[in-house]
Amino acid sequence: MTKPAKNTICLWYDHDAEDAARFYAKTFPDSSVDAVHLAPGDYPSGKKGDVLTVEFTVMGIPCLGLNGGPEVKHNWAFSFQVATADQAETDRYWNAIVGNGGEESACGWCKDKWGLSWQITPLALTKAITDPDTAAAKRAFDAMMQMKKIDIAAIEAARRGRGASGGGPS
């Protein structure tokens, strides 16, 4: 028996924790479905033999999916923030989440079809909005505030003080 993680993120689902865990495992590196546990008896939102909990890992983070029923919904107060290396990785994760029944939001945020929030955050964005040149950081931040999925080229152009086409000051 392996030693359980000292701290695990528990996420509440409405009877589809296993589907969510399998989606995360196929979408993100260093992710897996580690165990599926069936209820030993009836419970308020299920019956004996239903999937009660799912142990899974998302990018190295241990999680427990609890099939607790429809009463509790995910909200923006919790999100996974995924640091991406380039536009291709940003697009891949964004498109996987949104294209699988999720929805776009602003500034690199989206929700998966289970209502869990994700921040798909290119490292270039983080570097741009923390630039020691505060004017450059503000230009990049202002550009980000107009986006849904982050466009790295547009962020870098704004940081340099040029429009996305590179054709002069914004």
CSV table of C-alpha atoms in Angstrom, one decimal:
chain,number,residue,atom,x,y,z
A,1,MET,CA,0.0,0.0,0.0
A,2,THR,CA,1.4,3.4,-0.9
A,3,LYS,CA,1.5,6.2,1.6
A,4,PRO,CA,-1.4,8.7,1.0
A,5,ALA,CA,-0.6,12.3,0.3
A,6,LYS,CA,-0.6,14.5,3.4
A,7,ASN,CA,-2.7,17.1,1.6
A,8,THR,CA,-5.2,16.2,-1.2
A,9,ILE,CA,-7.6,18.6,-3.0
A,10,CYS,CA,-11.1,17.2,-2.7
A,11,LEU,CA,-13.4,18.2,-5.6
A,12,TRP,CA,-17.2,17.7,-5.4
A,13,TYR,CA,-18.9,16.3,-8.5
A,14,ASP,CA,-22.5,15.4,-9.4
A,15,HIS,CA,-22.0,11.7,-10.2
A,16,ASP,CA,-19.3,12.2,-12.8
A,17,ALA,CA,-16.0,12.4,-10.9
A,18,GLU,CA,-14.6,9.4,-12.8
A,19,ASP,CA,-15.4,11.0,-16.2
A,20,ALA,CA,-13.7,14.3,-15.1
A,21,ALA,CA,-10.7,12.4,-13.8
A,22,ARG,CA,-10.3,10.4,-17.0
A,23,PHE,CA,-10.5,13.6,-19.1
A,24,TYR,CA,-7.8,15.3,-17.0
A,25,ALA,CA,-5.6,12.2,-17.2
A,26,LYS,CA,-5.7,12.1,-21.0
A,27,THR,CA,-5.4,15.9,-21.4
A,28,PHE,CA,-2.6,16.9,-19.0
A,29,PRO,CA,0.9,15.5,-18.5
A,30,ASP,CA,1.8,13.9,-15.2
A,31,SER,CA,-1.9,13.1,-14.7
A,32,SER,CA,-3.6,9.8,-13.9
A,33,VAL,CA,-6.6,8.1,-12.5
A,34,ASP,CA,-5.2,6.3,-9.5
A,35,ALA,CA,-8.2,4.5,-7.9
A,36,VAL,CA,-12.0,4.3,-8.2
A,37,HIS,CA,-13.9,3.5,-5.0
A,38,LEU,CA,-17.4,2.2,-4.9
A,39,ALA,CA,-19.9,3.1,-2.1
A,40,PRO,CA,-20.1,0.3,0.5
A,41,GLY,CA,-23.7,1.3,1.1
A,42,ASP,CA,-26.5,3.8,0.1
A,43,TYR,CA,-25.8,7.5,0.7
A,44,PRO,CA,-27.8,10.7,0.1
A,45,SER,CA,-27.0,11.0,-3.6
A,46,GLY,CA,-26.3,7.4,-4.5
A,47,LYS,CA,-26.6,3.7,-4.0
A,48,LYS,CA,-24.3,0.9,-2.8
A,49,GLY,CA,-22.0,0.1,-5.7
A,50,ASP,CA,-22.0,3.5,-7.3
A,51,VAL,CA,-18.7,5.3,-7.8
A,52,LEU,CA,-18.3,7.3,-4.6
A,53,THR,CA,-14.7,8.7,-4.9
A,54,VAL,CA,-12.0,8.8,-7.5
A,55,GLU,CA,-8.4,9.3,-6.6
A,56,PHE,CA,-6.6,11.1,-9.4
A,57,THR,CA,-3.6,13.3,-10.1
A,58,VAL,CA,-3.6,16.5,-12.2
A,59,MET,CA,-0.1,17.6,-13.3
A,60,GLY,CA,1.4,16.0,-10.1
A,61,ILE,CA,-1.3,17.4,-7.8
A,62,PRO,CA,-3.2,14.6,-5.8
A,63,CYS,CA,-7.0,15.1,-6.0
A,64,LEU,CA,-10.0,13.2,-4.8
A,65,GLY,CA,-13.2,13.5,-6.7
A,66,LEU,CA,-16.3,13.0,-4.5
A,67,ASN,CA,-19.6,12.2,-6.2
A,68,GLY,CA,-21.6,14.2,-3.7
A,69,GLY,CA,-24.6,15.1,-5.9
A,70,PRO,CA,-26.0,18.2,-7.4
A,71,GLU,CA,-26.2,20.4,-4.3
A,72,VAL,CA,-22.7,21.9,-4.4
A,73,LYS,CA,-21.3,23.6,-7.5
A,74,HIS,CA,-17.8,24.6,-8.4
A,75,ASN,CA,-17.1,28.3,-8.4
A,76,TRP,CA,-14.3,30.7,-9.4
A,77,ALA,CA,-12.9,30.8,-5.9
A,78,PHE,CA,-10.9,27.6,-6.8
A,79,SER,CA,-9.1,27.1,-10.1
A,80,PHE,CA,-6.2,25.1,-11.5
A,81,GLN,CA,-3.6,27.5,-12.9
A,82,VAL,CA,-1.6,25.9,-15.8
A,83,ALA,CA,1.6,27.6,-16.8
A,84,THR,CA,2.2,27.1,-20.5
A,85,ALA,CA,5.5,27.3,-22.4
A,86,ASP,CA,4.2,28.6,-25.7
A,87,GLN,CA,1.1,29.4,-27.8
A,88,ALA,CA,0.8,25.8,-29.0
A,89,GLU,CA,0.5,24.5,-25.5
A,90,THR,CA,-1.8,27.3,-24.5
A,91,ASP,CA,-4.1,26.5,-27.5
A,92,ARG,CA,-4.0,22.7,-26.8
A,93,TYR,CA,-5.1,23.0,-23.2
A,94,TRP,CA,-7.6,25.8,-23.8
A,95,ASN,CA,-9.1,24.0,-26.8
A,96,ALA,CA,-9.3,20.7,-24.9
A,97,ILE,CA,-11.2,22.2,-22.0
A,98,VAL,CA,-13.5,24.5,-24.0
A,99,GLY,CA,-14.0,22.0,-26.8
A,100,ASN,CA,-15.1,19.3,-24.4
A,101,GLY,CA,-18.2,21.1,-23.3
A,102,GLY,CA,-16.5,23.9,-21.3
A,103,GLU,CA,-16.8,27.6,-21.7
A,104,GLU,CA,-14.5,30.6,-22.2
A,105,SER,CA,-14.2,33.4,-19.8
A,106,ALA,CA,-11.8,36.4,-19.6
A,107,CYS,CA,-8.1,36.8,-19.1
A,108,GLY,CA,-7.1,33.2,-19.7
A,109,TRP,CA,-9.8,31.7,-17.6
A,110,CYS,CA,-12.2,29.0,-18.7
A,111,LYS,CA,-14.4,26.3,-17.1
A,112,ASP,CA,-14.6,22.7,-17.9
A,113,LYS,CA,-17.9,21.0,-18.5
A,114,TRP,CA,-18.0,20.0,-14.8
A,115,GLY,CA,-17.8,23.7,-13.8
A,116,LEU,CA,-14.2,23.6,-12.6
A,117,SER,CA,-12.2,26.7,-13.4
A,118,TRP,CA,-8.9,26.7,-15.1
A,119,GLN,CA,-6.4,29.5,-15.8
A,120,ILE,CA,-4.4,28.7,-18.9
A,121,THR,CA,-1.5,31.1,-18.3
A,122,PRO,CA,1.5,31.4,-20.7
A,123,LEU,CA,4.8,32.0,-18.9
A,124,ALA,CA,5.2,34.9,-21.3
A,125,LEU,CA,2.1,36.6,-19.8
A,126,THR,CA,3.4,36.3,-16.3
A,127,LYS,CA,6.8,37.7,-17.4
A,128,ALA,CA,5.1,40.6,-19.2
A,129,ILE,CA,2.8,41.7,-16.4
A,130,THR,CA,5.6,41.6,-13.9
A,131,ASP,CA,8.0,43.5,-16.1
A,132,PRO,CA,10.1,45.9,-14.0
A,133,ASP,CA,9.2,48.5,-16.7
A,134,THR,CA,5.8,49.4,-15.2
A,135,ALA,CA,4.6,51.0,-18.4
A,136,ALA,CA,5.4,47.8,-20.4
A,137,ALA,CA,3.7,45.7,-17.7
A,138,LYS,CA,0.6,47.9,-17.8
A,139,ARG,CA,0.4,47.7,-21.6
A,140,ALA,CA,0.6,43.9,-21.4
A,141,PHE,CA,-1.9,43.8,-18.6
A,142,ASP,CA,-4.3,46.1,-20.5
A,143,ALA,CA,-4.0,43.8,-23.6
A,144,MET,CA,-4.7,40.7,-21.4
A,145,MET,CA,-7.8,42.3,-20.0
A,146,GLN,CA,-9.3,42.4,-23.5
A,147,MET,CA,-8.7,38.7,-24.2
A,148,LYS,CA,-10.4,35.4,-23.5
A,149,LYS,CA,-7.7,32.8,-24.5
A,150,ILE,CA,-4.3,34.5,-24.1
A,151,ASP,CA,-2.6,35.5,-27.4
A,152,ILE,CA,1.2,35.6,-26.6
A,153,ALA,CA,2.1,37.5,-29.7
A,154,ALA,CA,-0.4,40.3,-28.9
A,155,ILE,CA,0.9,40.3,-25.2
A,156,GLU,CA,4.5,40.7,-26.4
A,157,ALA,CA,3.6,43.3,-28.9
A,158,ALA,CA,1.7,45.3,-26.2
A,159,ARG,CA,4.7,45.0,-23.9
A,160,ARG,CA,6.9,46.4,-26.6
A,161,GLY,CA,4.5,49.3,-27.1
A,162,ARG,CA,3.2,48.1,-30.4
A,163,GLY,CA,-0.1,46.8,-31.6
A,164,ALA,CA,-0.5,43.1,-32.4
A,165,SER,CA,0.6,43.7,-36.0
A,166,GLY,CA,3.8,45.4,-34.7
A,167,GLY,CA,2.9,48.5,-36.7
A,168,GLY,CA,3.4,51.3,-34.2
A,169,PRO,CA,2.4,52.5,-30.7
A,170,SER,CA,-1.0,51.3,-29.4
